């Protein structure tokens, strides 16, 4: 099918190739010769009536098929042919007599005027026809585009539905897996404690070490299940959230982290924080993970953490800056993936879910989270945005 551009090109090319061909020059000559021959053939029947009749017909035909200028040439040639072959035969003696001049002038004027009108009419008709063709191909192209758009929209809708379903299934799976695994885990942990309590003396040093390992692993798995539950519970927020006082949320988080902060002799400073539309528990989750990481991944100096906020293009942008170990910039995206860690469990406890949880929470509110800046051994600054929604 033609695109509008192709149709446009065709339109233009038809316009230009219609006229100005070799035929434009041959047609007047041929038409004049034929008109003369016809005139001679008809003479015994029609006599002297309408001396330029056949030339007039030839002029009109040339005007229709070849345009105004070839037909003007036909008029000129016809005058020449008429003056030598027709006028003398029909009894006009002098070429320059009144009758002959009047006949020639009448034929010339009438021939040119009619040629002009016919040519004009013909061109207008051709233009209208081409415009119609162009319109039809544009309409067809539009219909095709509309059809394509509809098909893409439908595809997108189906993909969206599948994604939502897969997400829901994943959430349900993560929730039930972490929920159902807690029970056997508690039994393992409890059994290890009972064995240790009741049979401690009968156990060898190796057996005690293995028991210790069972307890530590059970504890770690418990934390992992906790985090998985938290992650799967962060679900889409529909409609507006209530107003939360970020300063109050931060105070609560610092209270929760008190023993970790005191143990590390951490200094936490915060600028005045605003009221914003978010569930307090969600904001607490983000603050808690970022501040606890800032303290956990500390360097040699006592950790110093600064929490600030700015307004940017309709968003509140919070920043949490520390003076800790820092992160190699090449991992600035990867650290937000589930279970992605840059440090081993032996040195820094954790399961690589903290930042993934933060990202999930922030994105539920239409915000985003990123590593703004980091330098190894000097510290990192994490930022997250939450839309203000007046
Ligand atoms: P976790 O702390 O349980 O390992 P996170 O998702 O919170 O999981 O962090 C992912 C990784 O990003 C961490 O293992 C750590 O290597 C790195 N990281 C996060 N926060 C900081 C920080 N403030 N300073 C240095 N490294 C960090």
mmCIF file of C-alpha atoms and ligand atoms in Angstrom:
data_model
loop_
_atom_site.group_PDB
_atom_site.id
_atom_site.type_symbol
_atom_site.label_atom_id
_atom_site.label_comp_id
_atom_site.label_asym_id
_atom_site.label_seq_id
_atom_site.Cartn_x
_atom_site.Cartn_y
_atom_site.Cartn_z
ATOM 1 C CA UNK A 1 0.000 0.000 0.000
ATOM 2 C CA UNK A 2 1.178 3.558 -0.710
ATOM 3 C CA UNK A 3 2.309 5.662 2.184
ATOM 4 C CA UNK A 4 1.242 9.334 2.112
ATOM 5 C CA UNK A 5 4.801 10.273 1.146
ATOM 6 C CA UNK A 6 4.842 7.824 -1.764
ATOM 7 C CA UNK A 7 1.444 9.012 -2.899
ATOM 8 C CA UNK A 8 2.675 12.619 -2.675
ATOM 9 C CA UNK A 9 5.699 11.765 -4.774
ATOM 10 C CA UNK A 10 3.532 10.031 -7.350
ATOM 11 C CA UNK A 11 1.288 13.065 -7.456
ATOM 12 C CA UNK A 12 4.207 15.370 -8.101
ATOM 13 C CA UNK A 13 5.797 13.094 -10.681
ATOM 14 C CA UNK A 14 2.510 12.787 -12.624
ATOM 15 C CA UNK A 15 2.243 16.562 -12.570
ATOM 16 C CA UNK A 16 5.637 17.022 -14.138
ATOM 17 C CA UNK A 17 5.634 14.171 -16.673
ATOM 18 C CA UNK A 18 2.180 15.038 -18.015
ATOM 19 C CA UNK A 19 3.447 17.821 -20.234
ATOM 20 C CA UNK A 20 6.597 18.848 -22.028
ATOM 21 C CA UNK A 21 7.353 15.617 -23.870
ATOM 22 C CA UNK A 22 8.474 15.182 -27.468
ATOM 23 C CA UNK A 23 4.845 14.463 -28.355
ATOM 24 C CA UNK A 24 4.031 18.094 -27.509
ATOM 25 C CA UNK A 25 5.959 19.107 -30.597
ATOM 26 C CA UNK A 26 4.912 16.268 -32.872
ATOM 27 C CA UNK A 27 1.193 16.507 -32.041
ATOM 28 C CA UNK A 28 0.585 20.003 -33.536
ATOM 29 C CA UNK A 29 2.283 19.057 -36.809
ATOM 30 C CA UNK A 30 0.445 15.733 -37.080
ATOM 31 C CA UNK A 31 -2.869 17.320 -36.097
ATOM 32 C CA UNK A 32 -2.501 20.079 -38.715
ATOM 33 C CA UNK A 33 -1.624 17.577 -41.455
ATOM 34 C CA UNK A 34 -4.559 15.322 -40.562
ATOM 35 C CA UNK A 35 -6.909 18.330 -40.349
ATOM 36 C CA UNK A 36 -5.783 19.443 -43.822
ATOM 37 C CA UNK A 37 -6.286 15.959 -45.296
ATOM 38 C CA UNK A 38 -9.726 15.627 -43.688
ATOM 39 C CA UNK A 39 -10.616 19.084 -44.898
ATOM 40 C CA UNK A 40 -9.624 18.135 -48.459
ATOM 41 C CA UNK A 41 -11.553 14.863 -48.234
ATOM 42 C CA UNK A 42 -14.673 16.561 -46.870
ATOM 43 C CA UNK A 43 -14.570 19.431 -49.345
ATOM 44 C CA UNK A 44 -16.760 17.758 -52.018
ATOM 45 C CA UNK A 45 -19.403 17.127 -49.336
ATOM 46 C CA UNK A 46 -19.335 20.260 -47.134
ATOM 47 C CA UNK A 47 -18.018 22.694 -49.722
ATOM 48 C CA UNK A 48 -16.788 26.047 -48.487
ATOM 49 C CA UNK A 49 -18.745 26.051 -45.227
ATOM 50 C CA UNK A 50 -16.728 26.724 -42.062
ATOM 51 C CA UNK A 51 -13.268 27.007 -43.690
ATOM 52 C CA UNK A 52 -11.316 26.371 -40.440
ATOM 53 C CA UNK A 53 -13.691 23.724 -39.006
ATOM 54 C CA UNK A 54 -11.284 20.736 -39.104
ATOM 55 C CA UNK A 55 -8.399 22.906 -37.814
ATOM 56 C CA UNK A 56 -10.587 24.046 -34.963
ATOM 57 C CA UNK A 57 -11.346 20.410 -34.077
ATOM 58 C CA UNK A 58 -7.610 19.566 -34.269
ATOM 59 C CA UNK A 59 -6.811 22.518 -31.993
ATOM 60 C CA UNK A 60 -9.335 21.359 -29.381
ATOM 61 C CA UNK A 61 -8.050 17.767 -29.437
ATOM 62 C CA UNK A 62 -4.437 18.918 -29.052
ATOM 63 C CA UNK A 63 -5.476 21.282 -26.216
ATOM 64 C CA UNK A 64 -7.128 18.398 -24.341
ATOM 65 C CA UNK A 65 -4.339 15.872 -24.780
ATOM 66 C CA UNK A 66 -1.200 18.027 -24.910
ATOM 67 C CA UNK A 67 -2.118 21.349 -23.277
ATOM 68 C CA UNK A 68 -2.398 25.002 -24.212
ATOM 69 C CA UNK A 69 0.981 25.694 -25.804
ATOM 70 C CA UNK A 70 0.984 22.738 -28.239
ATOM 71 C CA UNK A 71 -2.541 23.751 -29.195
ATOM 72 C CA UNK A 72 -1.370 27.367 -29.792
ATOM 73 C CA UNK A 73 1.278 25.912 -32.117
ATOM 74 C CA UNK A 74 -1.519 23.979 -33.834
ATOM 75 C CA UNK A 75 -3.390 27.266 -34.320
ATOM 76 C CA UNK A 76 -0.285 28.854 -35.878
ATOM 77 C CA UNK A 77 0.331 25.882 -38.196
ATOM 78 C CA UNK A 78 -3.358 25.747 -39.080
ATOM 79 C CA UNK A 79 -3.311 29.417 -40.144
ATOM 80 C CA UNK A 80 -0.343 28.671 -42.353
ATOM 81 C CA UNK A 81 -1.938 25.520 -43.863
ATOM 82 C CA UNK A 82 -5.370 27.159 -44.091
ATOM 83 C CA UNK A 83 -4.008 30.220 -45.846
ATOM 84 C CA UNK A 84 -2.343 28.110 -48.540
ATOM 85 C CA UNK A 85 -4.678 25.155 -48.947
ATOM 86 C CA UNK A 86 -8.101 26.120 -47.740
ATOM 87 C CA UNK A 87 -8.837 29.797 -48.157
ATOM 88 C CA UNK A 88 -7.876 29.891 -51.859
ATOM 89 C CA UNK A 89 -10.042 26.818 -52.521
ATOM 90 C CA UNK A 90 -13.155 28.260 -50.861
ATOM 91 C CA UNK A 91 -12.965 31.384 -52.981
ATOM 92 C CA UNK A 92 -11.210 33.908 -50.763
ATOM 93 C CA UNK A 93 -8.900 35.479 -53.363
ATOM 94 C CA UNK A 94 -6.648 37.625 -51.370
ATOM 95 C CA UNK A 95 -4.895 36.388 -48.272
ATOM 96 C CA UNK A 96 -4.944 39.877 -46.901
ATOM 97 C CA UNK A 97 -8.463 40.734 -47.947
ATOM 98 C CA UNK A 98 -11.054 41.574 -45.342
ATOM 99 C CA UNK A 99 -12.837 38.196 -45.450
ATOM 100 C CA UNK A 100 -9.670 36.132 -45.172
ATOM 101 C CA UNK A 101 -8.243 38.307 -42.389
ATOM 102 C CA UNK A 102 -11.505 38.150 -40.479
ATOM 103 C CA UNK A 103 -11.685 34.364 -40.878
ATOM 104 C CA UNK A 104 -8.079 33.958 -39.677
ATOM 105 C CA UNK A 105 -8.536 36.367 -36.768
ATOM 106 C CA UNK A 106 -11.795 34.686 -35.740
ATOM 107 C CA UNK A 107 -10.220 31.244 -35.904
ATOM 108 C CA UNK A 108 -7.150 32.425 -33.959
ATOM 109 C CA UNK A 109 -9.102 34.074 -31.181
ATOM 110 C CA UNK A 110 -11.647 31.319 -30.852
ATOM 111 C CA UNK A 111 -9.003 28.588 -31.110
ATOM 112 C CA UNK A 112 -6.770 30.123 -28.420
ATOM 113 C CA UNK A 113 -9.642 30.950 -26.070
ATOM 114 C CA UNK A 114 -11.205 27.496 -26.319
ATOM 115 C CA UNK A 115 -7.772 25.823 -26.036
ATOM 116 C CA UNK A 116 -7.055 27.807 -22.918
ATOM 117 C CA UNK A 117 -10.363 26.847 -21.332
ATOM 118 C CA UNK A 118 -10.043 23.201 -22.305
ATOM 119 C CA UNK A 119 -6.489 23.018 -21.035
ATOM 120 C CA UNK A 120 -7.506 24.687 -17.789
ATOM 121 C CA UNK A 121 -10.448 22.328 -17.390
ATOM 122 C CA UNK A 122 -8.294 19.302 -18.168
ATOM 123 C CA UNK A 123 -5.599 20.286 -15.663
ATOM 124 C CA UNK A 124 -8.173 20.949 -12.970
ATOM 125 C CA UNK A 125 -9.706 17.551 -13.587
ATOM 126 C CA UNK A 126 -6.339 15.790 -13.425
ATOM 127 C CA UNK A 127 -5.479 17.616 -10.190
ATOM 128 C CA UNK A 128 -8.806 16.691 -8.644
ATOM 129 C CA UNK A 129 -8.340 13.051 -9.638
ATOM 130 C CA UNK A 130 -4.839 12.944 -8.205
ATOM 131 C CA UNK A 131 -5.930 14.668 -5.012
ATOM 132 C CA UNK A 132 -8.643 12.042 -4.700
ATOM 133 C CA UNK A 133 -6.113 9.232 -5.181
ATOM 134 C CA UNK A 134 -3.794 10.837 -2.663
ATOM 135 C CA UNK A 135 -6.604 11.275 -0.176
ATOM 136 C CA UNK A 136 -7.644 7.663 -0.611
ATOM 137 C CA UNK A 137 -4.121 6.380 -0.012
ATOM 138 C CA UNK A 138 -3.701 8.649 3.035
ATOM 139 C CA UNK A 139 -6.994 7.364 4.398
ATOM 140 C CA UNK A 140 -5.847 3.773 3.837
ATOM 141 C CA UNK A 141 -2.509 4.493 5.481
ATOM 142 C CA UNK A 142 -4.277 6.096 8.447
ATOM 143 C CA UNK A 143 -6.522 3.080 8.772
ATOM 144 C CA UNK A 144 -3.478 0.810 8.700
ATOM 145 C CA UNK A 145 -1.708 2.905 11.373
ATOM 146 C CA UNK A 146 -4.836 2.902 13.508
ATOM 147 C CA UNK A 147 -5.079 -0.856 13.172
ATOM 148 C CA UNK A 148 -1.390 -1.228 14.143
ATOM 149 C CA UNK A 149 -1.819 1.076 17.142
ATOM 150 C CA UNK A 150 -4.837 -0.911 18.285
ATOM 151 C CA UNK A 151 -2.909 -4.148 17.928
ATOM 152 C CA UNK A 152 0.088 -2.743 19.886
ATOM 153 C CA UNK A 153 -2.207 -1.416 22.605
ATOM 154 C CA UNK A 154 -3.864 -4.804 22.877
ATOM 155 C CA UNK A 155 -0.442 -6.509 23.066
ATOM 156 C CA UNK A 156 0.650 -4.063 25.747
ATOM 157 C CA UNK A 157 -2.527 -4.636 27.743
ATOM 158 C CA UNK A 158 -2.083 -8.417 27.617
ATOM 159 C CA UNK A 159 1.608 -8.139 28.581
ATOM 160 C CA UNK A 160 0.643 -5.848 31.448
ATOM 161 C CA UNK A 161 -1.958 -8.261 32.698
ATOM 162 C CA UNK A 162 0.507 -11.135 32.511
ATOM 163 C CA UNK A 163 3.097 -9.099 34.384
ATOM 164 C CA UNK A 164 0.614 -8.161 37.105
ATOM 165 C CA UNK A 165 -0.450 -11.797 37.429
ATOM 166 C CA UNK A 166 3.174 -13.009 37.563
ATOM 167 C CA UNK A 167 3.946 -10.354 40.180
ATOM 168 C CA UNK A 168 0.981 -11.360 42.267
ATOM 169 C CA UNK A 169 1.945 -15.040 42.019
ATOM 170 C CA UNK A 170 5.489 -14.193 43.045
ATOM 171 C CA UNK A 171 4.278 -12.172 46.015
ATOM 172 C CA UNK A 172 1.966 -14.974 47.106
ATOM 173 C CA UNK A 173 4.734 -17.505 46.686
ATOM 174 C CA UNK A 174 7.290 -15.428 48.610
ATOM 175 C CA UNK A 175 4.752 -14.760 51.339
ATOM 176 C CA UNK A 176 3.605 -18.346 51.801
ATOM 177 C CA UNK A 177 7.111 -19.785 51.440
ATOM 178 C CA UNK A 178 8.543 -17.476 54.073
ATOM 179 C CA UNK A 179 5.501 -17.888 56.289
ATOM 180 C CA UNK A 180 5.374 -21.693 56.061
ATOM 181 C CA UNK A 181 9.130 -22.137 56.471
ATOM 182 C CA UNK A 182 9.147 -20.383 59.826
ATOM 183 C CA UNK A 183 7.509 -23.242 61.658
ATOM 184 C CA UNK A 184 10.041 -26.008 60.777
ATOM 185 C CA UNK A 185 12.832 -23.499 61.294
ATOM 186 C CA UNK A 186 11.640 -22.743 64.794
ATOM 187 C CA UNK A 187 11.547 -26.512 65.498
ATOM 188 C CA UNK A 188 15.145 -26.897 64.269
ATOM 189 C CA UNK A 189 16.320 -24.016 66.393
ATOM 190 C CA UNK A 190 14.428 -25.217 69.471
ATOM 191 C CA UNK A 191 15.679 -28.811 69.074
ATOM 192 C CA UNK A 192 19.271 -27.551 68.858
ATOM 193 C CA UNK A 193 18.780 -25.564 72.049
ATOM 194 C CA UNK A 194 17.254 -28.579 73.874
ATOM 195 C CA UNK A 195 20.075 -30.910 72.767
ATOM 196 C CA UNK A 196 22.629 -28.355 73.909
ATOM 197 C CA UNK A 197 20.907 -27.855 77.266
ATOM 198 C CA UNK A 198 20.200 -31.546 78.069
ATOM 199 C CA UNK A 199 23.165 -33.338 76.565
ATOM 200 C CA UNK A 200 25.899 -30.735 76.655
ATOM 201 C CA UNK A 201 28.197 -32.899 78.774
ATOM 202 C CA UNK A 202 27.777 -35.971 76.559
ATOM 203 C CA UNK A 203 28.651 -34.102 73.382
ATOM 204 C CA UNK A 204 32.117 -33.846 71.901
ATOM 205 C CA UNK A 205 33.660 -30.461 71.047
ATOM 206 C CA UNK A 206 32.950 -31.109 67.323
ATOM 207 C CA UNK A 207 29.311 -31.922 68.003
ATOM 208 C CA UNK A 208 28.983 -28.696 70.019
ATOM 209 C CA UNK A 209 30.505 -26.714 67.176
ATOM 210 C CA UNK A 210 28.031 -28.223 64.715
ATOM 211 C CA UNK A 211 25.188 -27.411 67.088
ATOM 212 C CA UNK A 212 26.393 -23.833 67.202
ATOM 213 C CA UNK A 213 26.434 -23.725 63.426
ATOM 214 C CA UNK A 214 22.859 -25.042 63.293
ATOM 215 C CA UNK A 215 21.737 -22.276 65.676
ATOM 216 C CA UNK A 216 23.529 -19.524 63.737
ATOM 217 C CA UNK A 217 22.196 -20.752 60.399
ATOM 218 C CA UNK A 218 18.681 -21.000 61.785
ATOM 219 C CA UNK A 219 18.952 -17.421 63.048
ATOM 220 C CA UNK A 220 20.232 -16.204 59.694
ATOM 221 C CA UNK A 221 17.472 -17.978 57.872
ATOM 222 C CA UNK A 222 14.957 -16.459 60.270
ATOM 223 C CA UNK A 223 16.216 -12.972 59.369
ATOM 224 C CA UNK A 224 16.085 -13.850 55.683
ATOM 225 C CA UNK A 225 12.489 -15.042 56.006
ATOM 226 C CA UNK A 226 11.670 -11.870 57.903
ATOM 227 C CA UNK A 227 13.074 -9.773 55.067
ATOM 228 C CA UNK A 228 11.327 -11.879 52.422
ATOM 229 C CA UNK A 229 8.050 -11.353 54.237
ATOM 230 C CA UNK A 230 8.699 -7.625 54.418
ATOM 231 C CA UNK A 231 9.584 -7.546 50.723
ATOM 232 C CA UNK A 232 6.480 -9.449 49.660
ATOM 233 C CA UNK A 233 4.247 -7.285 51.833
ATOM 234 C CA UNK A 234 5.343 -4.099 50.092
ATOM 235 C CA UNK A 235 2.445 -4.035 47.643
ATOM 236 C CA UNK A 236 1.066 -1.432 45.319
ATOM 237 C CA UNK A 237 -0.355 1.628 47.024
ATOM 238 C CA UNK A 238 -3.680 2.566 45.456
ATOM 239 C CA UNK A 239 -4.974 6.081 46.071
ATOM 240 C CA UNK A 240 -3.322 8.721 48.247
ATOM 241 C CA UNK A 241 -1.312 7.980 51.344
ATOM 242 C CA UNK A 242 -1.848 9.742 54.682
ATOM 243 C CA UNK A 243 0.465 12.582 55.731
ATOM 244 C CA UNK A 244 3.554 11.422 57.583
ATOM 245 C CA UNK A 245 5.877 13.548 59.693
ATOM 246 C CA UNK A 246 9.315 12.523 58.438
ATOM 247 C CA UNK A 247 11.054 13.904 61.564
ATOM 248 C CA UNK A 248 8.892 11.785 63.825
ATOM 249 C CA UNK A 249 9.463 8.721 61.650
ATOM 250 C CA UNK A 250 13.225 9.278 61.844
ATOM 251 C CA UNK A 251 13.114 9.579 65.642
ATOM 252 C CA UNK A 252 11.290 6.228 65.828
ATOM 253 C CA UNK A 253 13.845 4.583 63.528
ATOM 254 C CA UNK A 254 16.796 5.902 65.578
ATOM 255 C CA UNK A 255 15.119 4.516 68.654
ATOM 256 C CA UNK A 256 14.811 1.086 66.988
ATOM 257 C CA UNK A 257 18.462 1.144 65.971
ATOM 258 C CA UNK A 258 19.637 2.436 69.378
ATOM 259 C CA UNK A 259 21.787 -0.541 70.336
ATOM 260 C CA UNK A 260 23.464 -0.714 66.882
ATOM 261 C CA UNK A 261 24.116 3.049 66.928
ATOM 262 C CA UNK A 262 25.457 3.086 70.474
ATOM 263 C CA UNK A 263 27.613 0.028 69.820
ATOM 264 C CA UNK A 264 29.271 1.802 66.906
ATOM 265 C CA UNK A 265 29.341 5.223 68.602
ATOM 266 C CA UNK A 266 27.527 6.616 65.587
ATOM 267 C CA UNK A 267 26.637 10.291 65.224
ATOM 268 C CA UNK A 268 23.429 10.944 63.370
ATOM 269 C CA UNK A 269 22.465 14.435 62.222
ATOM 270 C CA UNK A 270 19.343 15.445 60.377
ATOM 271 C CA UNK A 271 18.059 18.657 58.789
ATOM 272 C CA UNK A 272 14.455 19.625 59.572
ATOM 273 C CA UNK A 273 12.326 17.118 57.673
ATOM 274 C CA UNK A 274 8.939 17.794 56.050
ATOM 275 C CA UNK A 275 5.451 16.335 56.238
ATOM 276 C CA UNK A 276 4.785 14.195 53.161
ATOM 277 C CA UNK A 277 2.261 11.789 51.690
ATOM 278 C CA UNK A 278 3.574 8.353 52.595
ATOM 279 C CA UNK A 279 2.714 5.631 55.094
ATOM 280 C CA UNK A 280 4.927 6.073 58.146
ATOM 281 C CA UNK A 281 5.880 2.388 58.189
ATOM 282 C CA UNK A 282 7.089 2.635 54.560
ATOM 283 C CA UNK A 283 9.261 5.680 55.202
ATOM 284 C CA UNK A 284 10.576 4.012 58.367
ATOM 285 C CA UNK A 285 11.597 0.942 56.362
ATOM 286 C CA UNK A 286 13.663 3.064 53.960
ATOM 287 C CA UNK A 287 15.318 5.176 56.681
ATOM 288 C CA UNK A 288 16.042 2.094 58.774
ATOM 289 C CA UNK A 289 17.762 0.191 55.950
ATOM 290 C CA UNK A 290 19.816 3.166 54.770
ATOM 291 C CA UNK A 291 20.943 4.273 58.245
ATOM 292 C CA UNK A 292 21.662 0.745 59.419
ATOM 293 C CA UNK A 293 23.778 0.140 56.259
ATOM 294 C CA UNK A 294 25.598 3.445 56.810
ATOM 295 C CA UNK A 295 26.586 2.229 60.267
ATOM 296 C CA UNK A 296 27.169 -1.408 59.329
ATOM 297 C CA UNK A 297 29.523 -0.598 56.450
ATOM 298 C CA UNK A 298 31.590 1.856 58.479
ATOM 299 C CA UNK A 299 35.283 2.500 58.059
ATOM 300 C CA UNK A 300 37.927 2.961 60.722
ATOM 301 C CA UNK A 301 36.404 6.151 62.094
ATOM 302 C CA UNK A 302 33.219 6.289 64.119
ATOM 303 C CA UNK A 303 30.278 6.486 61.707
ATOM 304 C CA UNK A 304 28.794 9.914 60.943
ATOM 305 C CA UNK A 305 25.493 9.992 59.099
ATOM 306 C CA UNK A 306 23.747 13.082 57.758
ATOM 307 C CA UNK A 307 20.129 13.068 56.627
ATOM 308 C CA UNK A 308 18.943 15.979 54.490
ATOM 309 C CA UNK A 309 16.079 16.843 52.180
ATOM 310 C CA UNK A 310 15.512 19.183 49.225
ATOM 311 C CA UNK A 311 12.574 19.971 46.982
ATOM 312 C CA UNK A 312 13.194 19.234 43.305
ATOM 313 C CA UNK A 313 10.632 19.406 40.474
ATOM 314 C CA UNK A 314 7.669 18.472 42.628
ATOM 315 C CA UNK A 315 9.566 15.779 44.583
ATOM 316 C CA UNK A 316 11.065 15.611 48.048
ATOM 317 C CA UNK A 317 14.584 14.277 47.565
ATOM 318 C CA UNK A 318 16.050 12.786 50.763
ATOM 319 C CA UNK A 319 19.736 12.033 51.099
ATOM 320 C CA UNK A 320 21.531 9.803 53.582
ATOM 321 C CA UNK A 321 25.286 10.447 53.585
ATOM 322 C CA UNK A 322 27.887 8.451 55.512
ATOM 323 C CA UNK A 323 31.660 8.375 55.989
ATOM 324 C CA UNK A 324 31.896 4.593 55.604
ATOM 325 C CA UNK A 325 33.570 2.084 53.323
ATOM 326 C CA UNK A 326 32.142 3.513 50.093
ATOM 327 C CA UNK A 327 31.033 1.575 47.052
ATOM 328 C CA UNK A 328 32.760 1.086 43.738
ATOM 329 C CA UNK A 329 30.668 3.144 41.253
ATOM 330 C CA UNK A 330 30.438 0.206 38.845
ATOM 331 C CA UNK A 331 28.113 -1.494 41.350
ATOM 332 C CA UNK A 332 25.864 1.534 41.834
ATOM 333 C CA UNK A 333 22.912 -0.158 40.049
ATOM 334 C CA UNK A 334 23.574 -3.753 41.011
ATOM 335 C CA UNK A 335 23.382 -3.166 44.777
ATOM 336 C CA UNK A 336 19.641 -2.484 44.451
ATOM 337 C CA UNK A 337 18.984 -5.997 43.096
ATOM 338 C CA UNK A 338 17.606 -8.718 45.346
ATOM 339 C CA UNK A 339 20.310 -10.725 47.172
ATOM 340 C CA UNK A 340 23.078 -8.616 45.692
ATOM 341 C CA UNK A 341 25.959 -8.075 48.162
ATOM 342 C CA UNK A 342 29.436 -6.614 47.881
ATOM 343 C CA UNK A 343 30.594 -7.891 51.267
ATOM 344 C CA UNK A 344 30.780 -11.410 52.680
ATOM 345 C CA UNK A 345 28.549 -12.630 55.473
ATOM 346 C CA UNK A 346 31.601 -13.439 57.618
ATOM 347 C CA UNK A 347 32.489 -9.781 57.973
ATOM 348 C CA UNK A 348 29.152 -8.036 57.553
ATOM 349 C CA UNK A 349 25.881 -9.832 58.351
ATOM 350 C CA UNK A 350 23.069 -9.373 55.865
ATOM 351 C CA UNK A 351 21.247 -11.044 53.019
ATOM 352 C CA UNK A 352 21.303 -8.434 50.247
ATOM 353 C CA UNK A 353 17.652 -7.477 50.542
ATOM 354 C CA UNK A 354 17.785 -4.106 52.327
ATOM 355 C CA UNK A 355 18.272 -1.874 49.295
ATOM 356 C CA UNK A 356 15.889 -3.994 47.176
ATOM 357 C CA UNK A 357 13.222 -3.422 49.832
ATOM 358 C CA UNK A 358 13.963 0.331 49.804
ATOM 359 C CA UNK A 359 13.629 0.452 46.022
ATOM 360 C CA UNK A 360 10.364 -1.468 46.070
ATOM 361 C CA UNK A 361 8.892 0.817 48.734
ATOM 362 C CA UNK A 362 9.963 4.051 47.049
ATOM 363 C CA UNK A 363 8.730 2.925 43.618
ATOM 364 C CA UNK A 364 5.299 2.114 45.052
ATOM 365 C CA UNK A 365 4.947 5.838 45.740
ATOM 366 C CA UNK A 366 6.154 6.854 42.276
ATOM 367 C CA UNK A 367 9.632 7.782 43.528
ATOM 368 C CA UNK A 368 13.084 6.328 42.910
ATOM 369 C CA UNK A 369 16.262 5.576 44.801
ATOM 370 C CA UNK A 370 19.858 5.824 43.660
ATOM 371 C CA UNK A 371 23.467 6.010 44.818
ATOM 372 C CA UNK A 372 24.190 9.718 44.387
ATOM 373 C CA UNK A 373 27.874 9.603 45.121
ATOM 374 C CA UNK A 374 30.430 7.241 46.609
ATOM 375 C CA UNK A 375 34.134 7.081 47.084
ATOM 376 C CA UNK A 376 35.930 4.049 48.429
ATOM 377 C CA UNK A 377 37.023 4.487 52.065
ATOM 378 C CA UNK A 378 35.415 7.966 52.159
ATOM 379 C CA UNK A 379 31.723 7.276 52.221
ATOM 380 C CA UNK A 380 28.512 7.124 50.230
ATOM 381 C CA UNK A 381 25.423 9.230 49.716
ATOM 382 C CA UNK A 382 22.151 7.492 48.890
ATOM 383 C CA UNK A 383 19.181 9.558 47.656
ATOM 384 C CA UNK A 384 15.521 8.735 47.266
ATOM 385 C CA UNK A 385 12.658 10.823 45.949
ATOM 386 C CA UNK A 386 8.997 10.865 46.941
ATOM 387 C CA UNK A 387 6.544 12.936 44.864
ATOM 388 C CA UNK A 388 5.099 15.888 46.801
ATOM 389 C CA UNK A 389 1.573 15.737 45.338
ATOM 390 C CA UNK A 390 0.258 19.100 46.580
HETATM 391 P P1 LIG B 1 22.822 -6.173 52.963
HETATM 392 O O1 LIG B 1 23.213 -4.984 53.749
HETATM 393 O O2 LIG B 1 21.935 -7.074 53.694
HETATM 394 O O3 LIG B 1 23.971 -6.868 52.357
HETATM 395 P P2 LIG B 1 21.641 -4.291 51.112
HETATM 396 O O4 LIG B 1 20.714 -4.559 50.004
HETATM 397 O O5 LIG B 1 21.210 -3.379 52.172
HETATM 398 O O6 LIG B 1 21.960 -5.724 51.709
HETATM 399 O O7 LIG B 1 22.997 -3.786 50.503
HETATM 400 C C1 LIG B 1 23.560 -4.398 49.365
HETATM 401 C C2 LIG B 1 25.067 -4.214 49.363
HETATM 402 O O8 LIG B 1 25.368 -2.839 49.100
HETATM 403 C C3 LIG B 1 25.697 -4.519 50.676
HETATM 404 O O9 LIG B 1 26.048 -5.888 50.766
HETATM 405 C C4 LIG B 1 26.918 -3.628 50.676
HETATM 406 O O10 LIG B 1 27.966 -4.295 50.034
HETATM 407 C C5 LIG B 1 26.517 -2.456 49.831
HETATM 408 N N1 LIG B 1 26.150 -1.284 50.655
HETATM 409 C C6 LIG B 1 24.902 -0.886 50.990
HETATM 410 N N2 LIG B 1 24.912 0.254 51.704
HETATM 411 C C7 LIG B 1 26.223 0.612 51.837
HETATM 412 C C8 LIG B 1 26.903 1.691 52.464
HETATM 413 N N3 LIG B 1 26.251 2.664 53.088
HETATM 414 N N4 LIG B 1 28.249 1.714 52.380
HETATM 415 C C9 LIG B 1 28.925 0.756 51.727
HETATM 416 N N5 LIG B 1 28.328 -0.296 51.112
HETATM 417 C C10 LIG B 1 27.006 -0.378 51.162
#
